[in-house]
C-alpha positions as MATLAB code, in Angstrom:
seq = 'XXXXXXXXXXXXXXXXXXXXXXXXXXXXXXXXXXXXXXXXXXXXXXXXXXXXXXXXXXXXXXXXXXXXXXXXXXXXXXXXXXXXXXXXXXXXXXXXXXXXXXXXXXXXXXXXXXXXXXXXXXXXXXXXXXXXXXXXXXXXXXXXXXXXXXXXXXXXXXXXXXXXX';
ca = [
     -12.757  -91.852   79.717;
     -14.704  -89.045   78.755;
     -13.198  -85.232   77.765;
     -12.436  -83.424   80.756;
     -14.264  -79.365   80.023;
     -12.266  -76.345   79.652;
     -12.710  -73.865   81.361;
     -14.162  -70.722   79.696;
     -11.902  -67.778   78.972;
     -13.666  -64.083   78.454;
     -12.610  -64.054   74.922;
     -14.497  -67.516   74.064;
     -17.979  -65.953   75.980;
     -20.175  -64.296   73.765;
     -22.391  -60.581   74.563;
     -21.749  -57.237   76.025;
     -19.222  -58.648   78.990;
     -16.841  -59.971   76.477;
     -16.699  -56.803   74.849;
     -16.351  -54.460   77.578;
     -13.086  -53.057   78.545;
     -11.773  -53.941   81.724;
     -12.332  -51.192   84.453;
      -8.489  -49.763   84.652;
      -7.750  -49.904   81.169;
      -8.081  -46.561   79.420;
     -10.864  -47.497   77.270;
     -12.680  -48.740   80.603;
     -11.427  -45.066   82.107;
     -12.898  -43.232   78.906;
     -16.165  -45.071   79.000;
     -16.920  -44.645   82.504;
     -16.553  -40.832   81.816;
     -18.819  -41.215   78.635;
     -22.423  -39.679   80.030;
     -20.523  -37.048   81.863;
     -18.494  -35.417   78.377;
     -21.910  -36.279   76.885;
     -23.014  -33.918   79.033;
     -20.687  -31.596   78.553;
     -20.642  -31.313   75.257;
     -24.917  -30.774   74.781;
     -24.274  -28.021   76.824;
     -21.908  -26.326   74.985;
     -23.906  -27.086   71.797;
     -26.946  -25.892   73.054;
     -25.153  -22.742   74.881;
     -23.425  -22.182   71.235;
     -26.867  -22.139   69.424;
     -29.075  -20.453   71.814;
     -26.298  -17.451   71.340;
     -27.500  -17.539   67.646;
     -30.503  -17.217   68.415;
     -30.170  -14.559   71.058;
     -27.848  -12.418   68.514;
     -30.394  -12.117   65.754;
     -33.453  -11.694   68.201;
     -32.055   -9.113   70.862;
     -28.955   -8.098   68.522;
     -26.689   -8.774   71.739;
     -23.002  -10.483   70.683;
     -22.848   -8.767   67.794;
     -26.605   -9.265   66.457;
     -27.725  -10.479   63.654;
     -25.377  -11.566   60.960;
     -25.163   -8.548   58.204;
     -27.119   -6.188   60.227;
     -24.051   -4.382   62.024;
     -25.133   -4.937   65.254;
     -28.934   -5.179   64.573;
     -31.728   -7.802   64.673;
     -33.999   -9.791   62.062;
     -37.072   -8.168   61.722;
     -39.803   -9.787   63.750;
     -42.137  -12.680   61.545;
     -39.590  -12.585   58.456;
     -39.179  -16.134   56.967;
     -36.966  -18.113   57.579;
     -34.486  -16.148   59.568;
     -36.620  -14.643   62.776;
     -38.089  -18.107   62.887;
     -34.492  -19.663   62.636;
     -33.446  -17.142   65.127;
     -36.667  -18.599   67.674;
     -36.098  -22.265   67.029;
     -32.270  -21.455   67.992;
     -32.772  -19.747   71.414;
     -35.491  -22.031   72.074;
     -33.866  -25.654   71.320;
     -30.468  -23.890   72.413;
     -31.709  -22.890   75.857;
     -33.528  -26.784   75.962;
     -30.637  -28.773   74.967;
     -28.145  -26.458   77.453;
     -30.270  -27.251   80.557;
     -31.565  -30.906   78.905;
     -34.674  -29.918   78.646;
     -36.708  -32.141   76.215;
     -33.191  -33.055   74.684;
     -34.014  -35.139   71.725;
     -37.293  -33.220   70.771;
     -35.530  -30.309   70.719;
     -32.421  -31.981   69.353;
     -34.571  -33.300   66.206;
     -35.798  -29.370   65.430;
     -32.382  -28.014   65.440;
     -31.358  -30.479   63.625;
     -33.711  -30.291   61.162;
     -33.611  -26.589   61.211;
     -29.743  -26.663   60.269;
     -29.702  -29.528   57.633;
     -32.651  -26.732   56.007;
     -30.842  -23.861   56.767;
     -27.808  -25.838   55.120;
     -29.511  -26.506   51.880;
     -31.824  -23.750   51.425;
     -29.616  -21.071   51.655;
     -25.740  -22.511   51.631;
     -25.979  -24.999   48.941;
     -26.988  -22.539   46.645;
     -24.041  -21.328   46.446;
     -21.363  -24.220   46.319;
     -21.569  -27.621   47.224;
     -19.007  -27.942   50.235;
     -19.367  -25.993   53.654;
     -16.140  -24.837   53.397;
     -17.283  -22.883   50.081;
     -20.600  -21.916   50.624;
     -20.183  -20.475   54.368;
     -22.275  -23.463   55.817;
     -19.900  -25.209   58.228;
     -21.521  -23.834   60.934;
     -25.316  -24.975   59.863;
     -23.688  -28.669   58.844;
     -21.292  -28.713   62.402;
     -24.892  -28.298   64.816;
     -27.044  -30.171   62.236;
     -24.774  -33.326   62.872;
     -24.038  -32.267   66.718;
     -27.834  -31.535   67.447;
     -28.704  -35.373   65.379;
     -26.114  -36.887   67.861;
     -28.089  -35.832   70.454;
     -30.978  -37.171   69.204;
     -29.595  -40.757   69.357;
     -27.167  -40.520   72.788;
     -29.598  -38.424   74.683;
     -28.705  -35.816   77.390;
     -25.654  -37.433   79.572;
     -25.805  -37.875   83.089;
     -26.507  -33.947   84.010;
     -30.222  -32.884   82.669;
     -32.868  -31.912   84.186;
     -34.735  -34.584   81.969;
     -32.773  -37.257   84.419;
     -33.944  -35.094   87.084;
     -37.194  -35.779   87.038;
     -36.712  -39.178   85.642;
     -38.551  -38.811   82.092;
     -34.733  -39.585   80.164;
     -33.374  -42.527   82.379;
     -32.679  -44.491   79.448;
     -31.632  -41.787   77.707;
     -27.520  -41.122   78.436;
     -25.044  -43.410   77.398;
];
């Protein structure tokens, strides 16, 4: 008499559906609300850097950092161009805009920002004044890989399907 099969049980499958949570557990809950804190959070990262930017350009919210109120003179390397990229990629990544181009230059711009002028000083953020440059570089490279979330207007006009978790 031959072996009668067994039926298959979802931990025994193999791929992405034995993985997932169920729907009602929390984890399910959490991951359904994934692309919208995605979301959520690039736009207060992008909001957060394009103030930066807007600070040092238009010495609004204080200005420029060390100028009492002022701005960075216009051209002077790095920080006017710092001060561009940030209200720029800010005002991009806030509206998702282009979100991992303009994800990759802040980026970038912090992680130089964080060793050309911070690390000079001492090797942790916490001594050399850097958290904020380290905090966007890895919050901007996040958004490189995860993409914009489910509200962008790169989803809008369909160029970033693929591109929220």
């Amino acid at each position: 008499m031959p072996p009668t099969p067994t039926p298959t049980t979802p931990a025994a499958t193999t791929g992405a559906a034995a993985t997932a949570p169920a729907p009602d557990s929390l984890a399910g809950r959490l991951d359904a609300a994934r692309p919208y804190v995605l979301s959520l959070f690039r736009i207060v990262v992008g909001l957060l850097f394009a103030t930066h930017g807007a600070a040092s350009l238009f010495g609004i919210l204080g200005g420029a950092a060390g100028t009492h109120g002022g701005t960075i003179p216009a051209g002077t390397w790095p920080g006017w161009y710092a001060a561009v990229i940030q209200l720029v990629a800010g005002v991009l990544v806030l509206f998702g805009a282009g979100t991992r181009t303009a994800a990759l230059i802040a980026s970038g711009s912090m992680a130089y920002a964080y060793f050309n002028v911070h690390q000079k000083v001492a090797l942790w953020p916490i001594q050399n004044g850097g958290e904020a440059s380290a905090m966007f570089c890895w919050a901007f490279l996040l958004l490189v890989f995860t993409g914009p979330g489910a509200f962008a207007l790169d989803r809008l006009f369909g160029r970033s399907a693929r591109n929220s978790a």
